[in-house]
């Protein structure tokens, strides 16, 4: 096997059979028949080209037919550069002059702007999506609750149509008594007569139903109002004023620290909890409302409401014990810090409580 630096026979014969045209190069040879230096350089270049052609190159793993594949596609070379890397800020932004690394237009401020823009876009987009869903749901839910309240709120005041019917019936009895010659005093007085101190008192069921539904409507409208305010806060947060990159970075960091200090993310997380609470109150009021109409329907709604509450609490507790569990509720993020605090206290005082319990048992058994 010939070495990679050795030219093959075809190339050697081609090089040996090369004829120099003296008409084209009249000064290529001197009078003594010596070859000119230009001819030597040309022969050397031809030899180098032949050597390069005969060099055994290693196969390219990306183009080889036996290259490893990942999911049916050739693996890319880790050292190959495919365009500009967006995370390489040395290529994106020019280098700062010496002693100007913290100037108003320095690279550090432009890099901070690019990184903070990605973070803020993700944070604001997530909050806006949650708020938009809550606004739509709160509007539909408020319309449904209002429809029910229009009918049930009338039960909290006196039904004057019923009062008129009762008084007309009493008048009819008086006329019959006069026609028959019976004493009028024997006619019972209607309890709805305003002259005998009539005072309307709604039933307890009507009070509870309207109270639950009015509370549910209040929570729904409150959620919608706070959601609109949150959208305004988010818009003000991302609307940075004009100026140098350093000034914009200072303003953004100032607002971000304000968001963290005043717990804006907690307010956004509480909004779904308020809507869920409003929904539960509506279901409880619906069960009471159906109880006076049809007991069977009332029990069906009661069972569905209880199952819904149990499932909600279970889904809230499961991620605390099983972090891999995908089921979550808005209460998970709010209940997790207290859960960690209580768990740490229990683990801290567990052995002490166990010793006290053992001592108490020994004293009890000895007595």
mmCIF file of C-alpha atoms in Angstrom:
data_model
loop_
_atom_site.group_PDB
_atom_site.id
_atom_site.type_symbol
_atom_site.label_atom_id
_atom_site.label_comp_id
_atom_site.label_asym_id
_atom_site.label_seq_id
_atom_site.Cartn_x
_atom_site.Cartn_y
_atom_site.Cartn_z
ATOM 1 C CA UNK A 1 0.000 0.000 0.000
ATOM 2 C CA UNK A 2 1.499 3.332 -1.060
ATOM 3 C CA UNK A 3 1.842 6.169 1.400
ATOM 4 C CA UNK A 4 -0.575 9.109 1.171
ATOM 5 C CA UNK A 5 2.243 11.470 0.220
ATOM 6 C CA UNK A 6 3.239 9.346 -2.831
ATOM 7 C CA UNK A 7 1.683 10.368 -6.196
ATOM 8 C CA UNK A 8 -0.044 7.701 -8.223
ATOM 9 C CA UNK A 9 1.280 6.401 -11.532
ATOM 10 C CA UNK A 10 -1.149 8.368 -13.715
ATOM 11 C CA UNK A 11 -0.212 11.631 -12.074
ATOM 12 C CA UNK A 12 3.518 10.834 -12.304
ATOM 13 C CA UNK A 13 3.294 10.027 -15.995
ATOM 14 C CA UNK A 14 1.326 13.163 -16.586
ATOM 15 C CA UNK A 15 3.979 15.202 -14.831
ATOM 16 C CA UNK A 16 6.838 13.530 -16.714
ATOM 17 C CA UNK A 17 5.173 13.985 -20.093
ATOM 18 C CA UNK A 18 4.655 17.667 -19.683
ATOM 19 C CA UNK A 19 6.115 19.649 -22.615
ATOM 20 C CA UNK A 20 7.254 23.203 -22.214
ATOM 21 C CA UNK A 21 6.415 25.482 -25.095
ATOM 22 C CA UNK A 22 9.464 27.720 -25.672
ATOM 23 C CA UNK A 23 7.524 29.994 -27.951
ATOM 24 C CA UNK A 24 5.190 30.918 -25.172
ATOM 25 C CA UNK A 25 8.023 31.175 -22.654
ATOM 26 C CA UNK A 26 11.087 32.352 -24.527
ATOM 27 C CA UNK A 27 13.050 33.160 -21.404
ATOM 28 C CA UNK A 28 12.388 29.939 -19.600
ATOM 29 C CA UNK A 29 15.866 28.520 -20.339
ATOM 30 C CA UNK A 30 19.191 30.280 -20.369
ATOM 31 C CA UNK A 31 22.007 29.716 -22.763
ATOM 32 C CA UNK A 32 23.540 26.859 -20.721
ATOM 33 C CA UNK A 33 20.320 24.835 -20.752
ATOM 34 C CA UNK A 34 19.448 25.460 -17.064
ATOM 35 C CA UNK A 35 15.796 25.541 -16.092
ATOM 36 C CA UNK A 36 14.490 28.839 -14.928
ATOM 37 C CA UNK A 37 13.336 29.309 -11.319
ATOM 38 C CA UNK A 38 9.737 29.945 -12.469
ATOM 39 C CA UNK A 39 9.625 26.476 -14.021
ATOM 40 C CA UNK A 40 10.866 24.951 -10.786
ATOM 41 C CA UNK A 41 8.173 26.723 -8.790
ATOM 42 C CA UNK A 42 5.505 25.575 -11.229
ATOM 43 C CA UNK A 43 6.687 21.953 -10.984
ATOM 44 C CA UNK A 44 6.650 22.203 -7.204
ATOM 45 C CA UNK A 45 3.059 23.499 -7.192
ATOM 46 C CA UNK A 46 1.964 20.657 -9.480
ATOM 47 C CA UNK A 47 3.574 18.128 -7.163
ATOM 48 C CA UNK A 48 1.832 19.642 -4.148
ATOM 49 C CA UNK A 49 -1.527 19.490 -5.922
ATOM 50 C CA UNK A 50 -0.956 15.822 -6.728
ATOM 51 C CA UNK A 51 -0.004 15.148 -3.120
ATOM 52 C CA UNK A 52 -3.173 16.854 -1.875
ATOM 53 C CA UNK A 53 -5.303 14.802 -4.248
ATOM 54 C CA UNK A 54 -3.772 11.565 -2.990
ATOM 55 C CA UNK A 55 -4.067 12.391 0.709
ATOM 56 C CA UNK A 56 -6.457 9.986 2.410
ATOM 57 C CA UNK A 57 -9.072 12.188 4.082
ATOM 58 C CA UNK A 58 -11.069 10.877 7.058
ATOM 59 C CA UNK A 59 -14.742 10.315 6.290
ATOM 60 C CA UNK A 60 -17.160 13.033 7.313
ATOM 61 C CA UNK A 61 -19.499 11.623 9.978
ATOM 62 C CA UNK A 62 -22.327 13.858 8.809
ATOM 63 C CA UNK A 63 -22.145 12.778 5.150
ATOM 64 C CA UNK A 64 -20.999 9.182 5.471
ATOM 65 C CA UNK A 65 -23.571 6.531 4.626
ATOM 66 C CA UNK A 66 -22.625 4.668 7.798
ATOM 67 C CA UNK A 67 -22.908 7.707 10.014
ATOM 68 C CA UNK A 68 -24.964 7.382 13.158
ATOM 69 C CA UNK A 69 -28.447 8.755 12.985
ATOM 70 C CA UNK A 70 -30.700 10.197 15.664
ATOM 71 C CA UNK A 71 -34.423 9.753 15.008
ATOM 72 C CA UNK A 72 -33.681 9.094 11.336
ATOM 73 C CA UNK A 73 -31.587 12.264 10.859
ATOM 74 C CA UNK A 74 -27.826 12.651 10.665
ATOM 75 C CA UNK A 75 -26.251 14.047 13.769
ATOM 76 C CA UNK A 76 -24.855 17.497 13.296
ATOM 77 C CA UNK A 77 -21.208 18.160 14.016
ATOM 78 C CA UNK A 78 -20.871 19.812 17.421
ATOM 79 C CA UNK A 79 -18.084 22.074 16.193
ATOM 80 C CA UNK A 80 -19.894 23.230 13.053
ATOM 81 C CA UNK A 81 -21.256 26.770 13.224
ATOM 82 C CA UNK A 82 -24.648 27.249 11.657
ATOM 83 C CA UNK A 83 -25.105 30.979 11.441
ATOM 84 C CA UNK A 84 -24.992 33.495 14.268
ATOM 85 C CA UNK A 85 -25.697 32.190 17.741
ATOM 86 C CA UNK A 86 -28.337 34.472 19.347
ATOM 87 C CA UNK A 87 -26.899 33.780 22.806
ATOM 88 C CA UNK A 88 -23.390 34.837 21.767
ATOM 89 C CA UNK A 89 -23.502 38.510 22.642
ATOM 90 C CA UNK A 90 -19.898 39.031 21.660
ATOM 91 C CA UNK A 91 -20.997 38.614 18.046
ATOM 92 C CA UNK A 92 -24.268 40.522 18.395
ATOM 93 C CA UNK A 93 -22.893 43.638 20.049
ATOM 94 C CA UNK A 94 -19.613 45.417 19.293
ATOM 95 C CA UNK A 95 -16.790 45.332 21.786
ATOM 96 C CA UNK A 96 -16.542 48.261 24.160
ATOM 97 C CA UNK A 97 -13.530 50.555 24.065
ATOM 98 C CA UNK A 98 -11.139 50.291 26.949
ATOM 99 C CA UNK A 99 -12.325 51.970 30.152
ATOM 100 C CA UNK A 100 -15.844 52.276 28.629
ATOM 101 C CA UNK A 101 -17.295 48.940 29.789
ATOM 102 C CA UNK A 102 -20.021 50.700 31.823
ATOM 103 C CA UNK A 103 -20.793 53.550 29.461
ATOM 104 C CA UNK A 104 -24.463 54.334 28.701
ATOM 105 C CA UNK A 105 -24.261 52.316 25.471
ATOM 106 C CA UNK A 106 -21.938 49.575 26.692
ATOM 107 C CA UNK A 107 -22.307 45.918 25.780
ATOM 108 C CA UNK A 108 -23.299 44.926 29.313
ATOM 109 C CA UNK A 109 -26.446 47.061 29.192
ATOM 110 C CA UNK A 110 -27.439 45.775 25.751
ATOM 111 C CA UNK A 111 -26.928 42.205 26.938
ATOM 112 C CA UNK A 112 -29.039 42.884 30.019
ATOM 113 C CA UNK A 113 -31.778 44.324 27.826
ATOM 114 C CA UNK A 114 -31.815 41.265 25.577
ATOM 115 C CA UNK A 115 -31.912 38.781 28.461
ATOM 116 C CA UNK A 116 -34.504 40.705 30.480
ATOM 117 C CA UNK A 117 -36.707 41.072 27.398
ATOM 118 C CA UNK A 118 -36.879 37.278 27.058
ATOM 119 C CA UNK A 119 -37.683 36.841 30.759
ATOM 120 C CA UNK A 120 -40.297 39.600 30.816
ATOM 121 C CA UNK A 121 -41.950 38.356 27.630
ATOM 122 C CA UNK A 122 -42.454 34.894 29.123
ATOM 123 C CA UNK A 123 -43.691 36.262 32.448
ATOM 124 C CA UNK A 124 -46.084 38.797 30.936
ATOM 125 C CA UNK A 125 -47.404 36.363 28.331
ATOM 126 C CA UNK A 126 -48.226 33.745 30.964
ATOM 127 C CA UNK A 127 -49.973 36.279 33.203
ATOM 128 C CA UNK A 128 -51.904 37.770 30.301
ATOM 129 C CA UNK A 129 -53.125 34.377 29.144
ATOM 130 C CA UNK A 130 -54.426 33.572 32.631
ATOM 131 C CA UNK A 131 -56.078 36.971 32.975
ATOM 132 C CA UNK A 132 -57.737 36.759 29.547
ATOM 133 C CA UNK A 133 -59.224 33.353 30.342
ATOM 134 C CA UNK A 134 -60.501 34.637 33.678
ATOM 135 C CA UNK A 135 -62.122 37.662 32.054
ATOM 136 C CA UNK A 136 -64.051 35.512 29.593
ATOM 137 C CA UNK A 137 -65.108 33.015 32.254
ATOM 138 C CA UNK A 138 -66.067 35.736 34.737
ATOM 139 C CA UNK A 139 -68.262 37.446 32.144
ATOM 140 C CA UNK A 140 -70.134 34.270 31.221
ATOM 141 C CA UNK A 141 -70.483 33.165 34.831
ATOM 142 C CA UNK A 142 -71.789 36.555 35.964
ATOM 143 C CA UNK A 143 -74.439 36.478 33.239
ATOM 144 C CA UNK A 144 -75.624 33.028 34.371
ATOM 145 C CA UNK A 145 -75.787 33.993 38.051
ATOM 146 C CA UNK A 146 -77.622 37.221 37.245
ATOM 147 C CA UNK A 147 -80.292 35.272 35.363
ATOM 148 C CA UNK A 148 -80.997 33.151 38.435
ATOM 149 C CA UNK A 149 -80.934 36.126 40.794
ATOM 150 C CA UNK A 150 -83.567 37.980 38.772
ATOM 151 C CA UNK A 151 -86.041 35.243 39.688
ATOM 152 C CA UNK A 152 -84.998 34.394 43.244
ATOM 153 C CA UNK A 153 -84.534 37.955 44.505
ATOM 154 C CA UNK A 154 -88.297 38.481 44.317
ATOM 155 C CA UNK A 155 -88.739 35.966 47.131
ATOM 156 C CA UNK A 156 -87.014 38.369 49.545
ATOM 157 C CA UNK A 157 -89.866 40.879 49.372
ATOM 158 C CA UNK A 158 -93.606 40.610 49.842
ATOM 159 C CA UNK A 159 -95.619 39.145 47.001
ATOM 160 C CA UNK A 160 -98.328 41.775 46.607
ATOM 161 C CA UNK A 161 -100.148 39.694 44.033
ATOM 162 C CA UNK A 162 -100.584 37.014 46.691
ATOM 163 C CA UNK A 163 -101.723 39.652 49.217
ATOM 164 C CA UNK A 164 -104.361 40.913 46.769
ATOM 165 C CA UNK A 165 -105.591 37.380 46.083
ATOM 166 C CA UNK A 166 -105.885 36.681 49.821
ATOM 167 C CA UNK A 167 -107.840 39.860 50.471
ATOM 168 C CA UNK A 168 -110.187 39.174 47.526
ATOM 169 C CA UNK A 169 -110.863 35.688 48.865
ATOM 170 C CA UNK A 170 -111.649 37.120 52.296
ATOM 171 C CA UNK A 171 -114.043 39.653 50.714
ATOM 172 C CA UNK A 172 -115.779 36.834 48.837
ATOM 173 C CA UNK A 173 -116.311 34.945 52.095
ATOM 174 C CA UNK A 174 -117.803 38.055 53.723
ATOM 175 C CA UNK A 175 -120.264 38.513 50.845
ATOM 176 C CA UNK A 176 -121.355 34.889 51.077
ATOM 177 C CA UNK A 177 -121.860 35.212 54.807
ATOM 178 C CA UNK A 178 -124.048 38.303 54.330
ATOM 179 C CA UNK A 179 -126.065 36.575 51.636
ATOM 180 C CA UNK A 180 -126.652 33.540 53.837
ATOM 181 C CA UNK A 181 -127.441 35.630 56.909
ATOM 182 C CA UNK A 182 -124.414 34.307 58.786
ATOM 183 C CA UNK A 183 -122.489 36.549 61.180
ATOM 184 C CA UNK A 184 -119.511 38.234 59.580
ATOM 185 C CA UNK A 185 -117.398 37.681 62.701
ATOM 186 C CA UNK A 186 -117.158 33.988 61.847
ATOM 187 C CA UNK A 187 -115.091 34.752 58.738
ATOM 188 C CA UNK A 188 -111.369 34.252 59.533
ATOM 189 C CA UNK A 189 -109.173 37.278 58.954
ATOM 190 C CA UNK A 190 -106.407 36.786 56.403
ATOM 191 C CA UNK A 191 -102.880 36.762 57.778
ATOM 192 C CA UNK A 192 -101.808 38.979 54.875
ATOM 193 C CA UNK A 193 -104.073 41.826 55.940
ATOM 194 C CA UNK A 194 -101.945 44.976 56.484
ATOM 195 C CA UNK A 195 -104.335 46.222 59.193
ATOM 196 C CA UNK A 196 -103.345 43.473 61.625
ATOM 197 C CA UNK A 197 -99.619 44.250 61.577
ATOM 198 C CA UNK A 198 -98.683 42.278 58.535
ATOM 199 C CA UNK A 199 -94.882 41.904 58.247
ATOM 200 C CA UNK A 200 -93.318 39.843 55.503
ATOM 201 C CA UNK A 201 -90.534 37.462 56.580
ATOM 202 C CA UNK A 202 -88.771 35.448 53.845
ATOM 203 C CA UNK A 203 -88.011 31.808 54.441
ATOM 204 C CA UNK A 204 -84.568 30.646 55.520
ATOM 205 C CA UNK A 205 -84.062 28.758 52.262
ATOM 206 C CA UNK A 206 -84.688 31.874 50.183
ATOM 207 C CA UNK A 207 -82.316 33.875 52.345
ATOM 208 C CA UNK A 208 -79.523 31.296 52.010
ATOM 209 C CA UNK A 209 -79.998 30.862 48.263
ATOM 210 C CA UNK A 210 -79.913 34.565 47.528
ATOM 211 C CA UNK A 211 -77.055 35.129 49.941
ATOM 212 C CA UNK A 212 -74.897 32.466 48.296
ATOM 213 C CA UNK A 213 -75.678 33.632 44.793
ATOM 214 C CA UNK A 214 -75.129 37.309 45.545
ATOM 215 C CA UNK A 215 -71.775 36.422 47.123
ATOM 216 C CA UNK A 216 -70.880 34.374 44.073
ATOM 217 C CA UNK A 217 -71.762 37.272 41.774
ATOM 218 C CA UNK A 218 -69.722 39.654 43.919
ATOM 219 C CA UNK A 219 -66.643 37.412 43.734
ATOM 220 C CA UNK A 220 -67.022 37.032 39.983
ATOM 221 C CA UNK A 221 -67.264 40.765 39.354
ATOM 222 C CA UNK A 222 -64.373 41.425 41.741
ATOM 223 C CA UNK A 223 -62.237 38.944 39.815
ATOM 224 C CA UNK A 224 -63.069 40.669 36.541
ATOM 225 C CA UNK A 225 -62.199 44.088 37.985
ATOM 226 C CA UNK A 226 -58.849 42.950 39.402
ATOM 227 C CA UNK A 227 -58.064 41.132 36.136
ATOM 228 C CA UNK A 228 -58.500 44.379 34.194
ATOM 229 C CA UNK A 229 -56.224 46.161 36.670
ATOM 230 C CA UNK A 230 -53.590 43.431 36.327
ATOM 231 C CA UNK A 231 -53.590 43.855 32.540
ATOM 232 C CA UNK A 232 -52.909 47.558 33.032
ATOM 233 C CA UNK A 233 -50.078 46.799 35.465
ATOM 234 C CA UNK A 234 -48.467 44.410 33.001
ATOM 235 C CA UNK A 235 -48.746 46.924 30.173
ATOM 236 C CA UNK A 236 -47.082 49.591 32.312
ATOM 237 C CA UNK A 237 -44.345 47.133 33.309
ATOM 238 C CA UNK A 238 -43.205 46.340 29.764
ATOM 239 C CA UNK A 239 -43.618 49.903 28.425
ATOM 240 C CA UNK A 240 -40.097 51.186 29.055
ATOM 241 C CA UNK A 241 -39.324 54.862 28.429
ATOM 242 C CA UNK A 242 -36.927 56.008 25.747
ATOM 243 C CA UNK A 243 -33.308 56.663 26.614
ATOM 244 C CA UNK A 244 -29.912 55.041 26.678
ATOM 245 C CA UNK A 245 -29.628 51.295 27.309
ATOM 246 C CA UNK A 246 -28.322 51.946 30.815
ATOM 247 C CA UNK A 247 -31.287 54.142 31.731
ATOM 248 C CA UNK A 248 -33.752 51.602 30.343
ATOM 249 C CA UNK A 249 -32.059 48.829 32.325
ATOM 250 C CA UNK A 250 -32.312 50.852 35.533
ATOM 251 C CA UNK A 251 -36.015 51.528 34.968
ATOM 252 C CA UNK A 252 -36.731 47.879 34.161
ATOM 253 C CA UNK A 253 -34.895 46.625 37.262
ATOM 254 C CA UNK A 254 -36.693 49.193 39.428
ATOM 255 C CA UNK A 255 -40.086 48.005 38.176
ATOM 256 C CA UNK A 256 -39.151 44.337 38.479
ATOM 257 C CA UNK A 257 -38.138 44.768 42.116
ATOM 258 C CA UNK A 258 -41.444 46.559 42.690
ATOM 259 C CA UNK A 259 -43.335 43.599 41.225
ATOM 260 C CA UNK A 260 -41.470 41.246 43.548
ATOM 261 C CA UNK A 261 -41.876 43.460 46.609
ATOM 262 C CA UNK A 262 -45.617 44.014 46.204
ATOM 263 C CA UNK A 263 -46.358 40.374 45.294
ATOM 264 C CA UNK A 264 -48.071 40.967 41.982
ATOM 265 C CA UNK A 265 -47.652 37.288 41.063
ATOM 266 C CA UNK A 266 -49.582 36.349 44.226
ATOM 267 C CA UNK A 267 -52.486 38.572 43.175
ATOM 268 C CA UNK A 268 -52.517 36.949 39.742
ATOM 269 C CA UNK A 269 -52.525 33.516 41.404
ATOM 270 C CA UNK A 270 -55.403 34.407 43.751
ATOM 271 C CA UNK A 271 -57.758 35.390 40.922
ATOM 272 C CA UNK A 272 -58.484 31.792 39.782
ATOM 273 C CA UNK A 273 -59.085 30.812 43.411
ATOM 274 C CA UNK A 274 -61.769 33.493 43.718
ATOM 275 C CA UNK A 275 -63.479 32.237 40.575
ATOM 276 C CA UNK A 276 -63.418 28.652 41.834
ATOM 277 C CA UNK A 277 -64.864 29.753 45.168
ATOM 278 C CA UNK A 278 -67.631 31.642 43.359
ATOM 279 C CA UNK A 279 -68.432 28.512 41.356
ATOM 280 C CA UNK A 280 -68.657 26.363 44.501
ATOM 281 C CA UNK A 281 -70.983 28.866 46.195
ATOM 282 C CA UNK A 282 -73.212 28.872 43.135
ATOM 283 C CA UNK A 283 -73.486 25.065 43.190
ATOM 284 C CA UNK A 284 -74.387 25.067 46.890
ATOM 285 C CA UNK A 285 -77.054 27.709 46.323
ATOM 286 C CA UNK A 286 -78.386 25.759 43.355
ATOM 287 C CA UNK A 287 -78.774 22.677 45.539
ATOM 288 C CA UNK A 288 -80.776 24.643 48.114
ATOM 289 C CA UNK A 289 -82.877 26.248 45.401
ATOM 290 C CA UNK A 290 -83.804 22.868 43.909
ATOM 291 C CA UNK A 291 -84.615 21.401 47.323
ATOM 292 C CA UNK A 292 -87.873 23.382 47.533
ATOM 293 C CA UNK A 293 -88.796 22.368 43.979
ATOM 294 C CA UNK A 294 -87.704 18.758 43.731
ATOM 295 C CA UNK A 295 -85.805 16.863 46.423
ATOM 296 C CA UNK A 296 -84.380 14.266 44.019
ATOM 297 C CA UNK A 297 -82.787 16.919 41.811
ATOM 298 C CA UNK A 298 -81.435 18.634 44.880
ATOM 299 C CA UNK A 299 -79.661 15.489 46.091
ATOM 300 C CA UNK A 300 -78.134 14.896 42.667
ATOM 301 C CA UNK A 301 -76.662 18.395 42.621
ATOM 302 C CA UNK A 302 -75.514 17.969 46.239
ATOM 303 C CA UNK A 303 -73.615 14.794 45.382
ATOM 304 C CA UNK A 304 -72.006 16.409 42.344
ATOM 305 C CA UNK A 305 -70.957 19.421 44.412
ATOM 306 C CA UNK A 306 -69.410 17.263 47.155
ATOM 307 C CA UNK A 307 -67.506 15.170 44.618
ATOM 308 C CA UNK A 308 -66.256 18.324 42.929
ATOM 309 C CA UNK A 309 -64.985 19.763 46.224
ATOM 310 C CA UNK A 310 -63.283 16.493 47.209
ATOM 311 C CA UNK A 311 -61.612 16.209 43.800
ATOM 312 C CA UNK A 312 -60.431 19.818 43.980
ATOM 313 C CA UNK A 313 -58.898 19.345 47.431
ATOM 314 C CA UNK A 314 -57.274 16.073 46.347
ATOM 315 C CA UNK A 315 -55.739 17.644 43.252
ATOM 316 C CA UNK A 316 -54.417 20.444 45.457
ATOM 317 C CA UNK A 317 -52.766 18.082 47.957
ATOM 318 C CA UNK A 318 -51.341 15.478 45.558
ATOM 319 C CA UNK A 319 -48.507 17.626 44.077
ATOM 320 C CA UNK A 320 -47.223 18.339 47.597
ATOM 321 C CA UNK A 321 -46.573 14.646 48.265
ATOM 322 C CA UNK A 322 -45.849 13.621 44.666
ATOM 323 C CA UNK A 323 -43.923 16.389 42.852
ATOM 324 C CA UNK A 324 -44.186 14.502 39.553
ATOM 325 C CA UNK A 325 -47.988 14.613 39.648
ATOM 326 C CA UNK A 326 -49.258 16.783 36.747
ATOM 327 C CA UNK A 327 -52.570 17.613 38.467
ATOM 328 C CA UNK A 328 -52.426 21.096 39.920
ATOM 329 C CA UNK A 329 -54.700 23.900 41.068
ATOM 330 C CA UNK A 330 -54.002 27.585 41.731
ATOM 331 C CA UNK A 331 -53.953 26.769 45.455
ATOM 332 C CA UNK A 332 -50.853 24.581 45.050
ATOM 333 C CA UNK A 333 -48.484 27.531 44.703
ATOM 334 C CA UNK A 334 -50.168 29.335 47.602
ATOM 335 C CA UNK A 335 -50.352 26.338 49.940
ATOM 336 C CA UNK A 336 -46.884 24.929 49.283
ATOM 337 C CA UNK A 337 -44.848 27.433 51.417
ATOM 338 C CA UNK A 338 -47.054 26.902 54.525
ATOM 339 C CA UNK A 339 -46.859 23.159 53.947
ATOM 340 C CA UNK A 340 -43.048 23.280 53.872
ATOM 341 C CA UNK A 341 -42.985 25.410 57.028
ATOM 342 C CA UNK A 342 -45.292 23.089 58.962
ATOM 343 C CA UNK A 343 -43.400 20.016 57.754
ATOM 344 C CA UNK A 344 -40.061 21.463 58.845
ATOM 345 C CA UNK A 345 -41.460 22.299 62.281
ATOM 346 C CA UNK A 346 -42.869 18.804 62.631
ATOM 347 C CA UNK A 347 -39.566 17.196 61.655
ATOM 348 C CA UNK A 348 -37.707 19.494 64.020
ATOM 349 C CA UNK A 349 -39.846 18.660 67.062
ATOM 350 C CA UNK A 350 -40.819 15.112 66.114
ATOM 351 C CA UNK A 351 -38.284 13.351 68.329
ATOM 352 C CA UNK A 352 -39.084 15.607 71.260
ATOM 353 C CA UNK A 353 -42.809 14.962 70.948
ATOM 354 C CA UNK A 354 -42.128 11.248 70.664
ATOM 355 C CA UNK A 355 -40.105 11.256 73.872
ATOM 356 C CA UNK A 356 -42.822 13.178 75.711
ATOM 357 C CA UNK A 357 -45.436 10.730 74.461
ATOM 358 C CA UNK A 358 -43.376 7.752 75.628
ATOM 359 C CA UNK A 359 -42.917 9.295 79.081
ATOM 360 C CA UNK A 360 -46.642 9.964 79.329
ATOM 361 C CA UNK A 361 -47.392 6.350 78.402
ATOM 362 C CA UNK A 362 -44.978 5.021 81.013
ATOM 363 C CA UNK A 363 -46.558 7.171 83.709
ATOM 364 C CA UNK A 364 -50.039 6.101 82.659
ATOM 365 C CA UNK A 365 -49.152 2.396 82.674
ATOM 366 C CA UNK A 366 -47.333 2.630 86.003
ATOM 367 C CA UNK A 367 -50.401 4.129 87.634
#
